[in-house]
Amino acid sequence: MDTEHCTRFPFLCIDIIFITFRISPNATLKKIPATRLSRLTEALANYDPVLNEYFFDRHPGVFGQILNYYRTGKLHYPTDVCGPLFEEELEFWGLDSNQVEPCCWMTYTSHRDTQETLAVLDRLDLDTEKPSDEEIARKFGMEDDYLNGTLSCWQRLKPKLWSLSDEPYSSNAAKVIGVMSVFFICVSILSFCLKTHPNMRVPMIRNITVWTTNQTESWVLDKTLTNPHEAFFYIECVCNAWFTVEIITRFTSSPSKLNFIKGAVNVIDITATLSFYIDLILQNFYSHLENADILEFFSIIRIMRLFKLTRHSAGLKILIQTFKASAGELILLVFFLVLGIVIFASLVYYAERIQSNPDNDFNSIPLGLWWALVTMTTVGYGDMAPKTYAGMFVGALCALAGVLTIALPVPVIVSNFAMFYSHTQARAKLPKKRRR
């Protein structure tokens, strides 16, 4: 046997390999039936009768682990091989990827998390490059008309309107529209906040007829309510006019009306805009009521317009997606917090009753729930505090438990954010065709 010839890459010489390990080829390969190596015969196309060897043009590094699997019955994952390549090799040799040893399972399955992350980034639509005309036609469902050259004026205008209103990085004009949209969002939020300041409100003064001690009629000026300055009304009218035009434009030019309505940010935008008109109508009809100020409470939904900034910031999209990916850890955090709050609220209630304590703040367990919440979250308002030694000991345990409970899930959330952010940066450097 030509030893030098059999050891050349990428040749796979079965005779030399088994002579090296001093084991019988048939006995070893028959350990795992119904696989490619267990069915080696001289009739295969891979067999060379002249050289008396089998040739497989496969990855030699993976085959070393596969051969070790036949010898020892344990399949390990080579760390210098990509996961999909390893799965492809296992499929070729007829082996099951689920047989990978537990010590290598986390390393082996990491590529699946990467593929899921890349799929999420594709759905987030973080591309800032301008798509081709064919891609635009495919997106709007008019690919046949584009290929036939029968696009109507509206079909040509619709993608341009959508790019201007929904894709801030598609052109310079879209960037200007995006800056204006952010400006009106900021002005609307600023107006919503400033109109509650006492110096920004105008008192409502009315004349009241009263009778003096001399049984004479007199007039008294009474300051009953305060309303925002009139300027804020005009500012909100201008801002909501912009938002109304923007919603109508984006809805009429959207590729899919159903997907547009189902979008969370679009629902917030539509609801916030409608709340302005509903609030305006209700104030005109019910302004005479004494508790008419409660109607302004419903306008708080306009503050949710801040989520519209996610269309203009990839970082915000990644942050929101991080919380979605970390939902399990967040639910676990809330569960342990609730568990700790109930336990320590009960403990501090009975601990404060052991000794004489005239200034006891914990008259019931529900009051202790508030104290346990602010203590475990390390806020510590100081409005309630234990006075006895037993209560102080329970408070110390509560604070320590809160620090540990909150600190444990944080690295997982940070890891998810780092994963999404790093993949976003790497994906941005790839050519657009390779991303898809």
Short mmCIF file of C-alpha atoms in Angstrom, two decimals:
data_model
loop_
_atom_site.label_atom_id
_atom_site.label_comp_id
_atom_site.label_asym_id
_atom_site.label_seq_id
_atom_site.Cartn_x
_atom_site.Cartn_y
_atom_site.Cartn_z
CA MET A 1 0.00 0.00 0.00
CA ASP A 2 1.32 3.44 -0.95
CA THR A 3 1.32 5.18 2.45
CA GLU A 4 2.31 8.57 1.09
CA HIS A 5 -0.49 8.51 -1.47
CA CYS A 6 -3.14 7.45 1.05
CA THR A 7 -2.42 10.26 3.49
CA ARG A 8 -2.77 13.09 0.96
CA PHE A 9 -5.55 15.64 1.64
CA PRO A 10 -8.44 15.34 0.90
CA PHE A 11 -8.13 11.56 0.30
CA LEU A 12 -9.68 9.33 2.90
CA CYS A 13 -7.82 6.03 3.00
CA ILE A 14 -9.78 3.60 5.15
CA ASP A 15 -7.00 1.00 5.26
CA ILE A 16 -4.32 3.36 6.57
CA ILE A 17 -6.69 4.93 9.12
CA PHE A 18 -7.66 1.61 10.63
CA ILE A 19 -4.12 0.26 10.56
CA THR A 20 -3.06 3.33 12.48
CA PHE A 21 -5.66 2.68 15.19
CA ARG A 22 -5.08 -1.07 15.07
CA ILE A 23 -8.78 -1.99 14.84
CA SER A 24 -10.80 -4.02 12.40
CA PRO A 25 -12.65 -1.87 9.82
CA ASN A 26 -15.67 -4.16 9.51
CA ALA A 27 -16.16 -4.65 13.25
CA THR A 28 -15.87 -0.93 13.99
CA LEU A 29 -18.09 0.36 11.20
CA LYS A 30 -20.80 -2.21 11.88
CA LYS A 31 -21.31 -0.76 15.38
CA ILE A 32 -23.64 1.87 13.93
CA PRO A 33 -25.81 0.23 11.27
CA ALA A 34 -27.77 1.99 8.53
CA THR A 35 -25.00 4.55 7.98
CA ARG A 36 -22.84 5.23 4.95
CA LEU A 37 -19.66 3.79 6.47
CA SER A 38 -21.45 0.63 7.61
CA ARG A 39 -22.38 -0.14 3.99
CA LEU A 40 -18.92 0.16 2.39
CA THR A 41 -18.49 -2.32 -0.48
CA GLU A 42 -16.19 -2.54 -3.46
CA ALA A 43 -19.18 -1.92 -5.73
CA LEU A 44 -19.46 1.71 -4.59
CA ALA A 45 -18.42 4.48 -6.94
CA ASN A 46 -16.18 5.83 -4.16
CA TYR A 47 -13.96 2.72 -4.29
CA ASP A 48 -10.77 2.76 -6.38
CA PRO A 49 -9.74 -0.84 -7.17
CA VAL A 50 -6.34 0.23 -8.47
CA LEU A 51 -5.34 2.03 -5.28
CA ASN A 52 -7.54 -0.15 -3.08
CA GLU A 53 -9.00 2.82 -1.25
CA TYR A 54 -12.23 4.77 -0.79
CA PHE A 55 -12.29 8.40 -1.80
CA PHE A 56 -14.73 10.83 -0.15
CA ASP A 57 -14.35 14.51 -0.89
CA ARG A 58 -15.54 15.60 2.54
CA HIS A 59 -14.25 17.71 5.42
CA PRO A 60 -11.35 15.80 7.05
CA GLY A 61 -11.67 17.56 10.43
CA VAL A 62 -15.27 16.47 10.90
CA PHE A 63 -14.47 12.92 9.80
CA GLY A 64 -12.02 12.59 12.66
CA GLN A 65 -14.87 13.09 15.15
CA ILE A 66 -17.14 10.78 13.15
CA LEU A 67 -14.54 8.03 13.16
CA ASN A 68 -14.08 8.53 16.90
CA TYR A 69 -17.87 8.14 17.25
CA TYR A 70 -17.65 4.69 15.63
CA ARG A 71 -14.78 3.74 17.90
CA THR A 72 -16.04 5.06 21.25
CA GLY A 73 -19.76 5.62 20.74
CA LYS A 74 -19.43 9.32 21.71
CA LEU A 75 -19.94 12.11 19.20
CA HIS A 76 -18.12 15.35 20.01
CA TYR A 77 -18.36 18.66 18.20
CA PRO A 78 -15.16 20.16 16.73
CA THR A 79 -14.97 23.80 17.81
CA ASP A 80 -13.13 24.86 14.64
CA VAL A 81 -16.08 23.91 12.39
CA CYS A 82 -19.25 25.91 11.78
CA GLY A 83 -22.48 24.33 13.02
CA PRO A 84 -24.29 24.07 9.65
CA LEU A 85 -21.21 22.44 8.09
CA PHE A 86 -21.10 19.89 10.91
CA GLU A 87 -24.80 19.09 10.40
CA GLU A 88 -24.26 18.72 6.66
CA GLU A 89 -21.41 16.26 7.22
CA LEU A 90 -23.46 14.24 9.69
CA GLU A 91 -26.30 14.07 7.22
CA PHE A 92 -23.94 12.85 4.50
CA TRP A 93 -22.58 10.06 6.68
CA GLY A 94 -26.09 9.14 7.84
CA LEU A 95 -25.66 10.10 11.49
CA ASP A 96 -28.08 11.86 13.84
CA SER A 97 -27.03 15.28 15.13
CA ASN A 98 -28.96 14.67 18.36
CA GLN A 99 -26.26 12.18 19.37
CA VAL A 100 -23.83 15.02 20.14
CA GLU A 101 -22.52 14.69 23.70
CA PRO A 102 -23.98 17.00 26.39
CA CYS A 103 -20.58 18.61 26.97
CA CYS A 104 -20.58 19.91 23.37
CA TRP A 105 -24.31 20.53 23.00
CA MET A 106 -24.31 24.21 24.00
CA THR A 107 -21.38 24.99 21.70
CA TYR A 108 -22.90 22.97 18.87
CA THR A 109 -26.37 24.58 19.07
CA SER A 110 -25.04 28.15 19.28
CA HIS A 111 -25.32 28.46 15.51
CA ARG A 112 -29.08 27.93 15.77
CA ASP A 113 -29.34 30.94 18.08
CA THR A 114 -27.30 32.89 15.55
CA GLN A 115 -29.64 31.89 12.73
CA GLU A 116 -32.67 32.93 14.81
CA THR A 117 -31.01 36.26 15.56
CA LEU A 118 -30.31 36.89 11.88
CA ALA A 119 -33.92 36.01 11.04
CA VAL A 120 -35.11 38.55 13.63
CA LEU A 121 -32.82 41.22 12.17
CA ASP A 122 -34.27 40.51 8.73
CA ARG A 123 -37.77 41.13 10.08
CA LEU A 124 -36.68 44.36 11.77
CA ASP A 125 -35.74 45.78 8.35
CA LEU A 126 -32.58 47.56 9.42
CA ASP A 127 -31.26 48.00 5.89
CA THR A 128 -30.31 51.55 5.01
CA GLU A 129 -29.41 50.82 1.40
CA LYS A 130 -31.86 51.68 -1.34
CA PRO A 131 -33.52 48.54 -2.78
CA SER A 132 -33.65 47.90 -6.49
CA ASP A 133 -36.74 48.59 -8.60
CA GLU A 134 -37.44 44.86 -8.92
CA GLU A 135 -37.28 44.39 -5.14
CA ILE A 136 -39.66 47.31 -4.67
CA ALA A 137 -42.10 45.83 -7.21
CA ARG A 138 -41.94 42.46 -5.46
CA LYS A 139 -42.55 44.11 -2.08
CA PHE A 140 -45.69 45.86 -3.33
CA GLY A 141 -47.01 42.81 -5.18
CA MET A 142 -46.73 44.26 -8.66
CA GLU A 143 -43.80 42.27 -9.97
CA ASP A 144 -45.68 41.02 -13.04
CA ASP A 145 -46.66 44.53 -14.10
CA TYR A 146 -43.07 45.68 -13.58
CA LEU A 147 -41.64 42.88 -15.74
CA ASN A 148 -44.27 43.53 -18.43
CA GLY A 149 -43.68 47.29 -18.29
CA THR A 150 -47.36 48.07 -17.60
CA LEU A 151 -47.05 49.99 -14.33
CA SER A 152 -49.68 52.67 -13.86
CA CYS A 153 -48.99 56.16 -12.49
CA TRP A 154 -50.28 55.19 -9.03
CA GLN A 155 -48.11 52.05 -9.02
CA ARG A 156 -45.08 54.22 -9.72
CA LEU A 157 -46.07 56.83 -7.15
CA LYS A 158 -47.06 54.45 -4.35
CA PRO A 159 -43.54 53.11 -3.56
CA LYS A 160 -42.16 56.66 -3.61
CA LEU A 161 -44.75 57.86 -1.09
CA TRP A 162 -44.04 54.86 1.11
CA SER A 163 -40.30 55.47 1.00
CA LEU A 164 -40.77 59.15 1.86
CA SER A 165 -43.04 58.48 4.83
CA ASP A 166 -41.76 55.18 6.23
CA GLU A 167 -38.12 54.73 5.20
CA PRO A 168 -36.14 57.70 6.52
CA TYR A 169 -32.84 56.53 4.99
CA SER A 170 -34.08 55.86 1.47
CA SER A 171 -33.32 59.35 0.12
CA ASN A 172 -32.46 62.90 1.14
CA ALA A 173 -36.12 63.93 0.88
CA ALA A 174 -37.09 61.01 3.14
CA LYS A 175 -34.47 62.15 5.66
CA VAL A 176 -36.04 65.62 5.69
CA ILE A 177 -39.50 64.11 6.21
CA GLY A 178 -38.10 61.93 8.98
CA VAL A 179 -36.49 64.92 10.73
CA MET A 180 -39.80 66.81 10.52
CA SER A 181 -41.66 63.84 11.93
CA VAL A 182 -39.25 63.62 14.88
CA PHE A 183 -39.58 67.39 15.37
CA PHE A 184 -43.37 67.25 15.59
CA ILE A 185 -43.18 64.26 17.95
CA CYS A 186 -40.84 66.17 20.28
CA VAL A 187 -42.96 69.34 20.10
CA SER A 188 -46.12 67.36 20.85
CA ILE A 189 -44.56 65.63 23.86
CA LEU A 190 -43.06 68.91 25.11
CA SER A 191 -46.41 70.66 24.77
CA PHE A 192 -48.15 67.83 26.59
CA CYS A 193 -45.76 68.20 29.52
CA LEU A 194 -45.54 72.00 29.68
CA LYS A 195 -49.26 72.63 29.66
CA THR A 196 -49.52 71.04 33.11
CA HIS A 197 -47.12 73.59 34.66
CA PRO A 198 -48.93 76.16 36.87
CA ASN A 199 -47.25 79.08 35.11
CA MET A 200 -48.51 77.78 31.77
CA ARG A 201 -52.16 77.62 32.81
CA VAL A 202 -54.84 80.31 32.78
CA PRO A 203 -57.34 80.46 35.67
CA MET A 204 -61.06 80.30 34.95
CA ILE A 205 -62.72 83.16 36.86
CA ARG A 206 -66.46 83.47 37.22
CA ASN A 207 -68.78 85.90 39.00
CA ILE A 208 -70.77 84.56 41.94
CA THR A 209 -73.71 86.36 43.53
CA VAL A 210 -73.59 86.37 47.34
CA TRP A 211 -75.66 87.99 50.10
CA THR A 212 -73.89 90.02 52.74
CA THR A 213 -74.85 90.28 56.42
CA ASN A 214 -76.82 93.42 55.57
CA GLN A 215 -78.96 91.38 53.20
CA THR A 216 -77.53 93.17 50.23
CA GLU A 217 -76.53 91.53 46.98
CA SER A 218 -72.85 91.47 46.08
CA TRP A 219 -70.55 89.99 43.46
CA VAL A 220 -67.47 87.84 44.14
CA LEU A 221 -64.84 86.63 41.67
CA ASP A 222 -64.17 82.92 42.14
CA LYS A 223 -61.21 81.05 40.65
CA THR A 224 -62.54 77.56 40.08
CA LEU A 225 -60.37 75.80 37.51
CA THR A 226 -57.33 76.37 35.36
CA ASN A 227 -56.98 75.65 31.68
CA PRO A 228 -53.82 75.37 29.57
CA HIS A 229 -52.79 78.48 27.72
CA GLU A 230 -54.50 78.92 24.39
CA ALA A 231 -51.18 78.62 22.54
CA PHE A 232 -50.93 74.94 23.44
CA PHE A 233 -54.21 74.25 21.65
CA TYR A 234 -52.86 75.67 18.38
CA ILE A 235 -49.60 73.79 18.79
CA GLU A 236 -51.47 70.53 19.23
CA CYS A 237 -53.67 71.31 16.24
CA VAL A 238 -50.62 71.81 14.01
CA CYS A 239 -48.88 68.68 15.33
CA ASN A 240 -51.96 66.48 14.98
CA ALA A 241 -52.61 67.83 11.49
CA TRP A 242 -49.13 66.59 10.55
CA PHE A 243 -49.73 63.23 12.22
CA THR A 244 -53.09 62.87 10.46
CA VAL A 245 -51.59 63.55 7.03
CA GLU A 246 -48.72 61.19 7.81
CA ILE A 247 -51.04 58.35 8.85
CA ILE A 248 -53.27 58.76 5.79
CA THR A 249 -50.26 58.87 3.47
CA ARG A 250 -48.61 55.82 5.03
CA PHE A 251 -51.86 53.85 5.06
CA THR A 252 -52.76 54.56 1.43
CA SER A 253 -49.24 53.81 0.19
CA SER A 254 -48.49 50.80 2.42
CA PRO A 255 -47.64 47.51 0.68
CA SER A 256 -50.15 45.66 2.90
CA LYS A 257 -53.04 47.42 4.63
CA LEU A 258 -53.53 44.48 7.02
CA ASN A 259 -49.91 44.45 8.14
CA PHE A 260 -50.05 48.22 8.57
CA ILE A 261 -53.04 48.03 10.91
CA LYS A 262 -51.51 45.13 12.83
CA GLY A 263 -48.28 47.03 13.50
CA ALA A 264 -47.92 48.00 17.18
CA VAL A 265 -46.38 51.41 16.44
CA ASN A 266 -49.08 52.17 13.89
CA VAL A 267 -51.81 51.26 16.39
CA ILE A 268 -50.26 53.63 18.93
CA ASP A 269 -50.01 56.40 16.34
CA ILE A 270 -53.60 56.01 15.18
CA THR A 271 -54.95 55.79 18.74
CA ALA A 272 -52.96 58.84 19.88
CA THR A 273 -54.19 60.91 16.94
CA LEU A 274 -57.80 59.84 17.41
CA SER A 275 -57.57 60.67 21.12
CA PHE A 276 -56.89 64.31 20.23
CA TYR A 277 -60.07 64.60 18.17
CA ILE A 278 -62.12 62.64 20.73
CA ASP A 279 -60.78 64.82 23.54
CA LEU A 280 -61.62 67.92 21.53
CA ILE A 281 -65.21 66.78 21.00
CA LEU A 282 -65.69 65.74 24.63
CA GLN A 283 -64.36 69.03 25.95
CA ASN A 284 -66.82 70.95 23.79
CA PHE A 285 -69.78 68.89 24.98
CA TYR A 286 -68.83 68.32 28.61
CA SER A 287 -66.81 71.41 29.49
CA HIS A 288 -69.55 72.51 31.90
CA LEU A 289 -68.98 69.52 34.18
CA GLU A 290 -67.04 70.11 37.39
CA ASN A 291 -64.80 67.10 36.86
CA ALA A 292 -64.13 67.83 33.17
CA ASP A 293 -60.38 67.73 33.87
CA ILE A 294 -60.60 63.97 34.08
CA LEU A 295 -61.12 63.94 30.31
CA GLU A 296 -57.53 65.12 29.90
CA PHE A 297 -56.38 61.88 31.48
CA PHE A 298 -57.22 60.01 28.29
CA SER A 299 -54.82 62.22 26.38
CA ILE A 300 -51.93 60.54 28.19
CA ILE A 301 -51.85 57.99 25.40
CA ARG A 302 -50.24 60.68 23.24
CA ILE A 303 -47.05 60.21 25.21
CA MET A 304 -46.84 56.78 23.59
CA ARG A 305 -45.86 58.51 20.37
CA LEU A 306 -42.29 58.22 21.61
CA PHE A 307 -42.37 54.65 20.28
CA LYS A 308 -42.60 56.11 16.79
CA LEU A 309 -38.93 56.99 17.15
CA THR A 310 -38.16 53.31 16.63
CA ARG A 311 -38.68 53.88 12.90
CA HIS A 312 -35.79 56.32 12.96
CA SER A 313 -33.40 54.48 15.30
CA ALA A 314 -32.04 50.98 14.82
CA GLY A 315 -30.80 51.02 18.41
CA LEU A 316 -34.32 51.38 19.77
CA LYS A 317 -35.48 48.48 17.61
CA ILE A 318 -32.66 46.33 18.98
CA LEU A 319 -33.49 47.37 22.54
CA ILE A 320 -37.16 46.44 22.15
CA GLN A 321 -36.20 43.14 20.53
CA THR A 322 -33.81 42.48 23.44
CA PHE A 323 -36.69 42.74 25.90
CA LYS A 324 -38.75 40.41 23.72
CA ALA A 325 -35.93 37.86 23.61
CA SER A 326 -35.47 38.21 27.37
CA ALA A 327 -39.17 37.78 28.17
CA GLY A 328 -38.54 34.48 29.95
CA GLU A 329 -35.90 35.99 32.21
CA LEU A 330 -38.07 39.04 32.91
CA ILE A 331 -41.04 36.84 33.85
CA LEU A 332 -38.76 34.83 36.13
CA LEU A 333 -37.53 38.08 37.71
CA VAL A 334 -41.08 39.26 38.36
CA PHE A 335 -42.04 35.86 39.80
CA PHE A 336 -39.16 35.86 42.30
CA LEU A 337 -39.86 39.50 43.18
CA VAL A 338 -43.50 38.74 43.93
CA LEU A 339 -42.47 35.69 45.93
CA GLY A 340 -39.97 37.69 47.97
CA ILE A 341 -42.35 40.60 48.49
CA VAL A 342 -45.06 38.36 49.95
CA ILE A 343 -42.63 36.48 52.19
CA PHE A 344 -40.85 39.53 53.61
CA ALA A 345 -44.09 41.51 54.01
CA SER A 346 -45.46 38.72 56.17
CA LEU A 347 -42.22 38.38 58.12
CA VAL A 348 -41.87 42.09 58.88
CA TYR A 349 -45.52 42.33 59.96
CA TYR A 350 -45.07 39.70 62.66
CA ALA A 351 -41.51 40.77 63.52
CA GLU A 352 -42.69 44.28 64.39
CA ARG A 353 -45.31 42.85 66.75
CA ILE A 354 -42.87 40.82 68.82
CA GLN A 355 -41.63 43.81 70.83
CA SER A 356 -43.46 46.85 72.16
CA ASN A 357 -43.59 49.27 69.24
CA PRO A 358 -45.96 52.26 69.55
CA ASP A 359 -44.71 53.72 66.24
CA ASN A 360 -45.38 50.58 64.26
CA ASP A 361 -45.75 51.38 60.53
CA PHE A 362 -46.79 47.85 59.62
CA ASN A 363 -50.39 47.60 60.76
CA SER A 364 -51.23 45.04 58.09
CA ILE A 365 -49.52 42.76 55.61
CA PRO A 366 -50.79 44.77 52.57
CA LEU A 367 -48.88 47.79 53.94
CA GLY A 368 -45.84 45.56 54.25
CA LEU A 369 -46.13 44.64 50.58
CA TRP A 370 -45.35 48.23 49.60
CA TRP A 371 -42.36 48.34 51.96
CA ALA A 372 -41.03 45.02 50.63
CA LEU A 373 -41.40 46.22 47.04
CA VAL A 374 -39.43 49.45 47.50
CA THR A 375 -36.83 47.61 49.61
CA MET A 376 -36.21 44.70 47.23
CA THR A 377 -35.95 47.06 44.27
CA THR A 378 -33.40 49.14 46.25
CA VAL A 379 -35.55 52.28 45.96
CA GLY A 380 -36.06 52.82 49.68
CA TYR A 381 -38.41 55.81 50.01
CA GLY A 382 -38.11 55.70 53.78
CA ASP A 383 -41.82 56.31 54.35
CA MET A 384 -42.00 52.99 56.21
CA ALA A 385 -39.22 51.45 58.25
CA PRO A 386 -38.97 48.70 60.88
CA LYS A 387 -38.31 49.90 64.45
CA THR A 388 -37.60 46.63 66.30
CA TYR A 389 -34.43 44.54 66.10
CA ALA A 390 -36.31 41.62 64.60
CA GLY A 391 -37.85 43.91 62.01
CA MET A 392 -34.44 45.38 61.14
CA PHE A 393 -33.04 41.88 60.66
CA VAL A 394 -35.91 41.03 58.31
CA GLY A 395 -35.30 44.33 56.46
CA ALA A 396 -31.61 43.49 55.99
CA LEU A 397 -32.51 40.07 54.56
CA CYS A 398 -35.10 41.70 52.30
CA ALA A 399 -32.53 44.16 50.90
CA LEU A 400 -29.95 41.43 50.28
CA ALA A 401 -32.51 39.17 48.63
CA GLY A 402 -33.66 42.04 46.41
CA VAL A 403 -30.11 42.78 45.22
CA LEU A 404 -29.50 39.13 44.34
CA THR A 405 -32.90 38.66 42.71
CA ILE A 406 -32.50 41.68 40.44
CA ALA A 407 -28.80 41.16 39.66
CA LEU A 408 -29.04 37.54 38.50
CA PRO A 409 -31.16 38.00 35.30
CA VAL A 410 -29.38 41.22 34.27
CA PRO A 411 -26.35 39.49 32.63
CA VAL A 412 -28.71 37.46 30.44
CA ILE A 413 -30.44 40.63 29.22
CA VAL A 414 -27.09 42.34 28.62
CA SER A 415 -25.87 39.27 26.74
CA ASN A 416 -28.95 39.30 24.49
CA PHE A 417 -28.47 42.99 23.74
CA ALA A 418 -24.77 42.46 22.95
CA MET A 419 -25.68 39.54 20.69
CA PHE A 420 -28.25 41.54 18.71
CA TYR A 421 -26.01 44.59 18.52
CA SER A 422 -22.92 42.67 17.39
CA HIS A 423 -24.88 40.79 14.72
CA THR A 424 -26.38 44.07 13.54
CA GLN A 425 -22.93 45.62 13.17
CA ALA A 426 -21.60 42.55 11.37
CA ARG A 427 -24.65 42.35 9.13
CA ALA A 428 -24.34 46.00 8.15
CA LYS A 429 -20.86 45.30 6.73
CA LEU A 430 -22.09 42.49 4.50
CA PRO A 431 -23.14 43.19 0.91
CA LYS A 432 -26.89 43.49 0.66
CA LYS A 433 -27.29 40.42 -1.58
CA ARG A 434 -25.40 38.21 0.87
CA ARG A 435 -27.61 39.28 3.78
CA ARG A 436 -30.59 37.63 2.14
#
